Short mmCIF file of C-alpha atoms in Angstrom, two decimals:
data_model
loop_
_atom_site.label_atom_id
_atom_site.label_comp_id
_atom_site.label_asym_id
_atom_site.label_seq_id
_atom_site.Cartn_x
_atom_site.Cartn_y
_atom_site.Cartn_z
CA MET A 175 -1.94 5.49 32.98
CA ASN A 176 -1.53 8.93 34.11
CA VAL A 177 0.46 11.36 34.77
CA HIS A 178 1.37 13.21 38.13
CA THR A 179 3.61 15.98 38.53
CA GLY A 180 1.70 18.53 40.19
CA ILE A 181 1.51 21.34 37.16
CA SER A 182 -2.37 20.90 36.20
CA THR A 183 -1.75 22.23 33.17
CA PHE A 184 1.11 19.81 32.07
CA ASP A 185 -0.66 16.97 33.53
CA ALA A 186 -3.62 17.85 31.29
CA VAL A 187 -2.31 17.87 28.06
CA VAL A 188 -0.05 14.83 28.64
CA ASN A 189 -2.65 12.72 29.90
CA PHE A 190 -5.09 13.94 26.85
CA LEU A 191 -1.78 12.88 24.19
CA LEU A 192 -1.78 9.24 25.98
CA LEU A 193 -5.16 8.82 25.79
CA ILE A 194 -5.54 9.55 21.81
CA LEU A 195 -2.42 7.10 21.39
CA VAL A 196 -3.27 4.71 23.73
CA SER A 197 -7.46 4.83 21.38
CA TYR A 198 -5.15 5.42 18.42
CA PRO A 199 -6.27 1.81 16.74
CA ILE A 200 -9.62 1.90 17.50
CA LEU A 201 -10.62 5.73 16.99
CA GLY A 202 -8.38 5.15 13.74
CA ALA A 203 -10.83 1.97 12.36
CA PHE A 204 -14.15 4.38 13.43
CA CYS A 205 -12.26 6.95 11.11
CA TRP A 206 -11.66 5.29 8.64
CA PHE A 207 -15.68 3.40 8.50
CA ILE A 208 -16.77 6.80 8.31
CA GLY A 209 -15.16 7.40 5.23
CA VAL A 210 -16.16 4.92 3.46
CA ILE A 211 -20.01 6.54 3.83
CA CYS A 212 -18.67 9.53 2.49
CA TYR A 213 -16.89 7.44 -1.02
CA GLN A 214 -20.04 5.55 -0.94
CA THR A 215 -22.07 8.69 -1.13
CA ILE A 216 -20.55 11.64 -2.09
CA TYR A 217 -16.83 10.75 -3.62
CA ARG A 218 -17.36 12.36 -7.43
CA HIS A 219 -14.76 10.52 -9.50
CA ARG A 220 -16.07 7.39 -8.44
CA ILE A 221 -17.42 5.06 -11.33
CA THR A 222 -19.82 2.19 -11.03
CA GLU A 223 -20.91 1.91 -14.70
CA TYR A 224 -17.82 2.01 -17.34
CA GLU A 225 -18.22 2.05 -20.86
CA GLU A 226 -15.94 -0.23 -23.01
CA ILE A 227 -14.12 1.70 -25.60
CA ASP A 228 -14.05 0.94 -28.67
CA HIS A 229 -10.45 -1.30 -30.49
CA SER A 230 -10.24 1.41 -32.79
CA ILE A 231 -10.56 4.63 -31.25
CA GLN A 232 -8.22 2.68 -27.93
CA PRO A 233 -5.22 5.54 -26.20
CA PHE A 234 -2.36 3.97 -27.17
CA VAL A 235 -0.98 1.56 -23.71
CA THR A 236 2.33 0.65 -21.87
CA ILE A 237 2.77 -1.76 -19.70
CA MET A 238 5.71 -1.23 -17.56
CA ILE A 239 7.50 -4.46 -16.12
CA PRO A 240 10.38 -3.26 -13.96
CA ALA A 241 11.91 -6.74 -13.53
CA HIS A 242 15.03 -7.95 -11.10
CA ASN A 243 15.35 -11.76 -11.20
CA GLU A 244 12.42 -12.57 -11.64
CA GLU A 245 12.27 -16.45 -13.71
CA VAL A 246 9.80 -17.77 -11.90
CA MET A 247 7.03 -15.86 -13.28
CA ILE A 248 7.65 -13.11 -15.33
CA GLU A 249 6.62 -15.69 -18.41
CA SER A 250 3.30 -16.82 -17.02
CA THR A 251 3.15 -13.16 -16.90
CA ILE A 252 3.56 -12.32 -19.75
CA ASP A 253 1.84 -14.39 -21.81
CA TYR A 254 -1.20 -13.96 -19.80
CA LEU A 255 -1.21 -9.74 -20.73
CA MET A 256 -0.41 -10.42 -24.28
CA ASN A 257 -3.47 -13.26 -25.13
CA ASP A 258 -5.74 -12.57 -21.76
CA LEU A 259 -6.19 -8.70 -22.13
CA ASP A 260 -9.57 -7.02 -23.80
CA TYR A 261 -8.05 -4.67 -24.99
CA LYS A 262 -5.32 -3.99 -28.47
CA ASN A 263 -3.89 -0.97 -28.87
CA TYR A 264 -0.52 -1.59 -26.61
CA GLU A 265 2.72 -2.62 -25.89
CA ILE A 266 5.07 -4.40 -22.78
CA LEU A 267 8.23 -2.70 -21.97
CA VAL A 268 10.41 -5.14 -19.67
CA THR A 269 13.21 -3.13 -18.24
CA ASP A 270 15.49 -5.97 -16.35
CA ASP A 271 17.29 -3.94 -13.72
CA GLY A 272 20.60 -6.74 -13.54
CA SER A 273 18.79 -9.58 -13.42
CA THR A 274 21.47 -12.52 -12.93
CA ASP A 275 19.27 -15.64 -13.12
CA SER A 276 17.73 -16.85 -16.12
CA THR A 277 15.34 -13.85 -16.21
CA PRO A 278 16.84 -12.52 -19.79
CA GLU A 279 17.54 -15.50 -21.32
CA ILE A 280 13.52 -16.24 -21.08
CA LEU A 281 12.68 -12.71 -21.92
CA ASP A 282 15.44 -12.85 -25.60
CA ARG A 283 12.97 -16.51 -26.37
CA LEU A 284 9.45 -13.98 -25.83
CA MET A 285 10.41 -11.52 -27.87
CA LYS A 286 10.79 -13.84 -30.90
CA LYS A 287 7.06 -14.87 -29.82
CA TYR A 288 5.42 -11.33 -29.42
CA LYS A 289 5.83 -8.20 -31.42
CA ASN A 290 4.76 -5.77 -29.48
CA LEU A 291 7.23 -6.87 -26.30
CA ARG A 292 10.19 -5.10 -25.96
CA VAL A 293 13.24 -5.81 -23.99
CA VAL A 294 15.42 -2.44 -22.15
CA ARG A 295 18.62 -3.95 -20.46
CA ILE A 296 20.77 -2.24 -17.23
CA GLU A 297 23.39 -3.70 -16.69
CA LYS A 298 23.35 -2.84 -13.10
CA ASN A 299 20.65 -3.30 -10.43
CA GLN A 300 19.86 0.50 -9.12
CA GLY A 301 16.75 -0.73 -8.14
CA LYS A 302 12.39 -0.81 -9.27
CA ALA A 303 12.67 3.00 -9.76
CA HIS A 304 15.61 3.88 -11.41
CA ALA A 305 14.13 0.91 -14.28
CA PHE A 306 11.02 2.66 -14.24
CA ASN A 307 12.39 6.03 -14.85
CA ILE A 308 14.38 4.37 -17.85
CA GLY A 309 11.97 2.73 -19.33
CA VAL A 310 9.54 5.80 -19.47
CA ALA A 311 12.21 7.11 -21.85
CA PHE A 312 11.28 4.35 -23.91
CA ALA A 313 7.64 3.86 -23.69
CA LYS A 314 5.19 5.03 -26.79
CA GLY A 315 2.36 4.82 -24.72
CA ASP A 316 1.04 8.57 -23.03
CA PHE A 317 -0.50 6.23 -20.28
CA ILE A 318 1.77 3.89 -18.87
CA LEU A 319 0.86 0.92 -16.59
CA SER A 320 3.04 -0.07 -14.01
CA ASN A 321 3.27 -3.95 -13.58
CA ASP A 322 5.11 -6.21 -11.16
CA ALA A 323 6.28 -9.90 -13.10
CA ASP A 324 4.28 -11.35 -10.31
CA SER A 325 0.95 -8.97 -11.09
CA ILE A 326 -1.96 -9.78 -13.35
CA PRO A 327 -4.98 -7.57 -13.60
CA GLU A 328 -8.51 -8.55 -14.68
CA PRO A 329 -8.73 -8.60 -18.68
CA ASP A 330 -10.87 -5.36 -18.99
CA ALA A 331 -8.82 -3.47 -16.77
CA LEU A 332 -6.89 -1.41 -19.49
CA TRP A 333 -10.26 0.18 -20.86
CA LYS A 334 -11.65 0.61 -17.51
CA TYR A 335 -8.50 2.81 -16.57
CA MET A 336 -9.11 4.47 -18.90
CA ASN A 337 -12.73 5.66 -18.43
CA TYR A 338 -11.13 8.25 -15.51
CA PHE A 339 -8.34 9.87 -17.61
CA TYR A 340 -11.09 10.47 -20.34
CA LYS A 341 -14.28 11.72 -18.75
CA GLU A 342 -15.03 15.21 -18.19
CA ASP A 343 -13.10 15.53 -15.11
CA GLY A 344 -10.19 13.45 -15.63
CA LYS A 345 -7.99 15.92 -17.35
CA ASN A 346 -6.00 16.74 -14.18
CA ILE A 347 -5.62 12.94 -12.84
CA ALA A 348 -2.28 12.12 -12.77
CA ALA A 349 -2.68 7.90 -11.84
CA VAL A 350 -5.61 5.42 -11.21
CA THR A 351 -4.76 2.56 -8.62
CA ALA A 352 -6.25 -0.70 -8.74
CA ASN A 353 -7.47 -3.15 -6.03
CA MET A 354 -5.81 -5.33 -5.55
CA ASP A 355 -6.16 -9.29 -4.25
CA VAL A 356 -3.94 -12.38 -3.58
CA GLN A 357 -3.19 -14.87 -5.89
CA ASN A 358 -1.42 -17.34 -3.92
CA ARG A 359 -4.15 -18.51 -0.70
CA ASP A 360 -2.57 -21.81 -0.07
CA THR A 361 -1.13 -20.35 4.15
CA ILE A 362 -2.73 -18.81 6.77
CA ILE A 363 -0.32 -15.76 6.35
CA ALA A 364 -1.56 -15.52 2.32
CA LYS A 365 -5.02 -16.01 3.27
CA SER A 366 -5.27 -13.05 5.71
CA GLN A 367 -3.37 -10.73 3.72
CA THR A 368 -6.66 -10.95 1.84
CA VAL A 369 -8.07 -9.88 4.56
CA GLU A 370 -5.58 -7.30 5.21
CA PHE A 371 -6.14 -5.83 1.94
CA SER A 372 -9.58 -5.27 1.76
CA SER A 373 -9.18 -3.47 5.11
CA ILE A 374 -6.19 -1.26 3.69
CA VAL A 375 -7.73 -0.92 -0.05
CA GLY A 376 -11.76 -1.00 0.66
CA VAL A 377 -12.14 1.59 3.77
CA ILE A 378 -8.55 3.67 4.04
CA LYS A 379 -7.81 4.37 0.60
CA ARG A 380 -11.71 4.96 -0.15
CA SER A 381 -11.48 7.08 3.31
CA GLN A 382 -8.54 9.25 2.27
CA ILE A 383 -10.47 9.35 -1.62
CA GLY A 384 -13.76 10.09 -0.42
CA VAL A 385 -13.07 12.77 2.13
CA PHE A 386 -9.97 14.49 0.57
CA GLY A 387 -9.86 13.73 -3.08
CA ASN A 388 -6.33 12.43 -2.79
CA MET A 389 -4.56 9.10 -1.42
CA TYR A 390 -1.90 8.01 1.02
CA ALA A 391 -0.08 5.15 -1.65
CA TYR A 392 -0.50 3.89 -5.02
CA SER A 393 -0.77 0.35 -5.42
CA GLY A 394 2.85 0.26 -6.91
CA ALA A 395 1.93 -3.61 -8.39
CA ASN A 396 -0.87 -2.17 -10.55
CA THR A 397 -1.20 1.39 -11.34
CA MET A 398 -2.30 3.23 -14.39
CA TYR A 399 -0.30 6.45 -14.94
CA ARG A 400 -0.72 9.82 -16.86
CA ARG A 401 3.29 10.00 -18.62
CA ASP A 402 2.74 13.81 -18.33
CA ALA A 403 2.18 13.57 -14.45
CA LEU A 404 4.97 11.43 -14.10
CA ILE A 405 7.49 13.57 -15.91
CA ASP A 406 5.61 16.62 -13.97
CA VAL A 407 7.11 15.96 -10.60
CA GLY A 408 10.98 14.48 -11.88
CA LEU A 409 9.73 10.84 -11.97
CA PHE A 410 10.07 8.06 -8.91
CA ARG A 411 12.08 9.91 -6.52
CA GLN A 412 15.54 6.32 -6.73
CA ASP A 413 16.26 6.61 -2.82
CA ARG A 414 13.59 6.21 -2.14
CA ALA A 415 12.44 2.03 -0.32
CA THR A 416 8.89 2.49 -1.47
CA GLU A 417 8.11 4.46 -5.13
CA ASP A 418 4.36 4.50 -5.24
CA ILE A 419 4.12 6.00 -1.65
CA SER A 420 6.69 9.16 -2.58
CA ILE A 421 5.24 9.19 -6.45
CA ALA A 422 1.59 9.57 -4.55
CA TRP A 423 2.63 11.78 -2.81
CA ASP A 424 4.39 14.23 -5.07
CA HIS A 425 1.84 14.17 -7.35
CA GLN A 426 -1.27 15.30 -4.23
CA ILE A 427 1.60 17.98 -3.78
CA SER A 428 2.19 19.56 -7.04
CA GLY A 429 -1.51 19.78 -7.94
CA TRP A 430 -2.64 16.65 -9.38
CA ALA A 431 -5.50 14.26 -8.78
CA THR A 432 -5.15 10.70 -8.03
CA VAL A 433 -8.13 7.56 -8.25
CA PHE A 434 -8.43 5.00 -6.52
CA ALA A 435 -10.56 2.79 -8.72
CA PRO A 436 -12.15 -0.20 -6.39
CA ASN A 437 -14.11 -2.09 -9.33
CA ILE A 438 -10.12 -2.66 -11.39
CA MET A 439 -9.32 -5.97 -9.81
CA PHE A 440 -5.36 -7.74 -10.57
CA TYR A 441 -4.19 -10.33 -8.61
CA MET A 442 -0.69 -10.35 -7.37
CA ASN A 443 1.51 -13.09 -5.33
CA VAL A 444 1.91 -12.31 -1.43
CA PRO A 445 4.10 -13.43 1.09
CA ASP A 446 3.98 -16.49 3.12
CA THR A 447 5.73 -17.09 5.25
CA LEU A 448 6.49 -14.22 8.52
CA LYS A 449 10.15 -14.03 7.90
CA SER A 450 9.12 -13.23 4.26
CA LEU A 451 6.16 -11.19 5.27
CA TYR A 452 8.54 -9.30 8.16
CA HIS A 453 10.97 -8.35 5.09
CA GLN A 454 8.08 -6.82 2.74
CA ARG A 455 6.86 -4.59 5.81
CA LYS A 456 10.09 -3.66 6.61
CA ARG A 457 10.49 -2.32 2.81
CA TRP A 458 6.65 -0.56 3.35
CA ALA A 459 7.59 1.28 6.35
CA LYS A 460 10.87 2.04 5.75
CA GLY A 461 9.03 3.62 2.73
CA GLY A 462 6.32 5.07 4.45
CA THR A 463 8.39 7.18 7.21
CA GLU A 464 10.63 8.08 4.36
CA VAL A 465 7.93 10.63 2.80
CA TRP A 466 6.96 11.77 5.99
CA LEU A 467 9.79 12.90 6.72
CA THR A 468 9.92 14.51 3.88
CA ASN A 469 6.80 16.47 3.46
CA PHE A 470 6.08 17.17 7.64
CA TRP A 471 7.64 20.34 8.09
CA LYS A 472 6.32 21.39 4.05
CA ILE A 473 2.89 20.81 5.21
CA VAL A 474 3.11 21.98 9.01
CA LEU A 475 3.91 24.93 8.05
CA HIS A 476 1.73 25.46 5.33
CA PRO A 477 -1.03 24.14 6.62
CA PHE A 478 -3.90 26.16 4.27
CA LYS A 479 -1.76 25.64 1.82
CA TYR A 480 -1.93 22.45 1.77
CA THR A 481 -4.98 21.15 3.74
CA LYS A 482 -6.01 18.09 2.93
CA GLN A 483 -2.58 16.63 2.91
CA LEU A 484 -2.46 17.83 6.75
CA ALA A 485 -4.93 15.36 7.98
CA PHE A 486 -2.34 12.24 6.07
CA ILE A 487 0.55 14.28 8.06
CA VAL A 488 -1.16 13.89 11.48
CA ASP A 489 -2.42 10.45 10.69
CA GLN A 490 1.09 8.98 10.05
CA THR A 491 2.57 10.91 12.72
CA LEU A 492 0.03 9.36 15.06
CA SER A 493 1.14 6.01 13.29
CA ILE A 494 4.67 6.17 14.20
CA ILE A 495 4.85 7.47 17.19
CA TRP A 496 2.05 4.60 18.36
CA SER A 497 4.40 2.24 17.17
CA HIS A 498 7.19 3.54 19.36
CA PHE A 499 4.63 4.13 22.50
CA TYR A 500 3.29 0.33 21.76
CA PHE A 501 6.46 -1.11 22.08
CA LEU A 502 8.00 0.75 24.70
CA THR A 503 4.90 0.38 26.94
CA LEU A 504 4.97 -3.37 26.52
CA ILE A 505 8.67 -3.87 27.55
CA LEU A 506 6.84 -1.85 30.88
CA PHE A 507 4.35 -3.96 30.92
CA LEU A 508 6.25 -7.53 30.90
CA ILE A 509 9.08 -5.50 33.73
CA SER A 510 5.82 -4.94 35.71
CA LEU A 511 4.14 -7.85 35.34
CA VAL A 512 7.61 -9.79 36.56
CA GLN A 513 8.06 -7.87 39.47
CA PHE A 514 4.74 -8.38 40.58
CA ILE A 515 4.50 -12.06 40.58
CA PHE A 516 8.16 -11.97 41.71
CA VAL A 517 6.86 -10.30 44.90
CA GLY A 518 3.42 -12.61 44.91
CA ASN A 519 1.22 -9.65 44.58
CA TYR A 520 -1.24 -11.35 42.16
CA GLU A 521 -4.10 -8.20 42.45
CA ARG A 522 -2.15 -6.38 40.21
CA VAL A 523 -1.98 -8.92 38.46
CA PHE A 524 -4.78 -9.92 37.94
CA HIS A 525 -5.46 -6.09 37.33
CA MET A 526 -3.37 -5.73 34.74
CA PHE A 527 -4.34 -9.10 32.22
CA ALA A 528 -7.94 -8.20 33.07
CA MET A 529 -6.98 -4.56 31.97
CA SER A 530 -5.58 -5.43 28.71
CA PHE A 531 -7.86 -7.65 28.54
CA ILE A 532 -10.74 -4.59 28.01
CA PHE A 533 -9.04 -2.93 25.84
CA VAL A 534 -8.12 -5.93 23.71
CA THR A 535 -12.04 -6.78 23.33
CA PHE A 536 -12.34 -2.92 21.69
CA GLU A 537 -9.73 -3.10 20.07
CA MET A 538 -11.10 -6.51 18.57
CA PHE A 539 -14.99 -4.56 17.83
CA ALA A 540 -13.24 -1.52 16.35
CA GLY A 541 -11.27 -4.21 13.66
CA LEU A 542 -13.70 -5.90 13.37
CA LEU A 543 -16.75 -2.73 12.02
CA GLN A 544 -13.72 -2.09 10.10
CA LEU A 545 -12.61 -5.00 8.52
CA GLY A 546 -16.47 -6.68 8.37
CA SER A 547 -17.44 -2.70 6.03
CA ALA A 548 -14.30 -3.18 4.39
CA LEU A 549 -15.15 -7.09 2.99
CA ILE A 550 -18.45 -6.27 2.00
CA VAL A 551 -17.44 -3.36 0.10
CA ASP A 552 -14.73 -4.56 -1.72
CA ASP A 553 -15.64 -7.10 -4.81
CA ARG A 554 -18.83 -7.26 -4.09
CA GLY A 555 -18.51 -8.75 -0.35
CA ARG A 556 -16.92 -12.35 -1.90
CA LYS A 557 -14.31 -11.79 0.24
CA PHE A 558 -16.68 -11.62 3.65
CA LYS A 559 -15.70 -15.47 3.70
CA TYR A 560 -12.10 -15.08 4.55
CA LEU A 561 -13.10 -12.41 8.07
CA MET A 562 -12.53 -15.57 10.27
CA PHE A 563 -8.77 -14.51 10.05
CA MET A 564 -9.42 -11.54 11.82
CA PRO A 565 -7.84 -12.57 14.72
CA PHE A 566 -4.57 -13.16 13.30
CA TYR A 567 -4.37 -10.44 11.13
CA THR A 568 -5.49 -8.11 14.21
CA LEU A 569 -2.85 -9.82 16.35
CA ILE A 570 -0.34 -10.90 13.94
CA TYR A 571 0.33 -8.31 11.60
CA TRP A 572 -0.64 -6.01 13.64
CA GLN A 573 2.52 -6.31 15.63
CA VAL A 574 4.69 -7.14 12.42
CA ASN A 575 3.26 -3.85 10.92
CA ALA A 576 4.22 -1.79 14.28
CA LEU A 577 7.47 -3.52 15.02
CA SER A 578 8.80 -2.47 11.56
CA VAL A 579 7.96 1.12 11.69
CA VAL A 580 10.37 0.95 14.96
CA THR A 581 13.00 -0.83 13.63
CA THR A 582 13.34 1.07 9.88
CA PHE A 583 12.99 4.66 11.56
CA ILE A 584 16.65 5.31 12.08
CA PRO A 585 17.42 4.37 8.37
CA ALA A 586 14.73 5.88 6.89
CA ILE A 587 16.25 9.23 8.70
CA LYS A 588 19.42 7.94 7.14
CA THR A 589 17.85 8.00 3.71
CA ILE A 590 17.12 11.94 3.26
CA MET A 591 20.07 12.43 5.06
CA GLY A 592 21.49 11.23 1.74
CA TYR A 593 22.96 8.15 2.59
CA GLY A 594 19.63 5.77 0.65
CA GLN A 595 20.18 3.68 -2.22
CA GLY A 596 17.12 2.02 -4.12
CA THR A 597 18.93 -1.64 -5.06
CA TRP A 598 16.34 -4.08 -4.59
CA VAL A 599 16.15 -7.80 -4.39
CA SER A 600 13.85 -10.39 -5.67
CA PRO A 601 10.91 -11.83 -3.44
CA THR A 602 11.02 -15.44 -2.91
CA ARG A 603 7.58 -16.51 -5.30
CA ASN A 604 5.14 -19.17 -4.91
CA VAL A 605 3.25 -20.20 -7.94
CA LYS A 606 0.14 -22.05 -6.71
CA GLN A 607 -2.26 -20.38 -6.78
CA GLU A 608 -6.46 -20.67 -6.04
CA GLU A 609 -8.90 -19.59 -8.09
#
């Protein structure tokens, strides 16, 4: 694809930008691969050997579970958190955000069973961020673990989290986010997300942390926050689609350090149908675009003040533009294909498919390099067997993610203009688990 207007400088600039957009997925994969090397070699907050904290000196932790209509899994999650964690000095605080199912009755029964379980009831559903902000006022701990109703950390997670905050250089750490894995792996879509989470967590977060010392987003399902850092940035933004992305940006803009801990594992339920996957990705995409719109001019106009964040803004900008560019060129491709077939120009049809095949081959190779390296370094290589799902992830998930960006762009703009709201709908839960 070349632009020829007769104005050489304009043509050169436009064609260079088109080249960047066409090759963006490939260049991105190579950049993330290099970032992993930086993380493995130079990142100063990286911990490979954790020191177990004696029960007598453990800092008090509040495990907070914002919940809305979580009757399927909340009891098993609380039972696990109460009985299986290798930590003694903690409480569980559930903020029930206007549940209309049997969640309140389940919580009432569990409060009689566990003395260190407390419940704050919110009469009207106002969103996860609002529920979390309300919970901060009731939390007893100086450290607050955000834990979704369908997420469970490994037994050693809490004292491993504390290793980061109590390091000599850990006083400026706002939050430590853990490494996510998939509980329900009984469908191809769910299995593919094991590959995806390794791609995102294993490569992108390591790259962001290793190169810039901060990350674009926390894992909202399991992140340990320093309470003072939450209060310092005014808690969570309640009109945002993704509170975990928004608060991560607020922390880094305010000068706090953020940490990714790949050796702290937690397990979560993921969408196992295309419909539920698309709804999840729409929320993620909308939240990412909202953060981009919120911070773009602040960072672009002060590049020397926000040097680290500038790279994030550039990447997010390219990602949003590429998503729109991809679907625009796809439409043009299909129109041209139909036109050439109709007029019998099969040479052009063959040429179009040949060029597409070459591009997809390069894209697959870059994706294989990115995902392969991720699966090797993540969780001591135990996820490598899921590499077979890479083609499905590349062909399906990339389309879904790009479509989500395009379809939520206007709603994200409306949110920034003051028309956003944070109410939530609990996803359909699948309690089946695979060890």
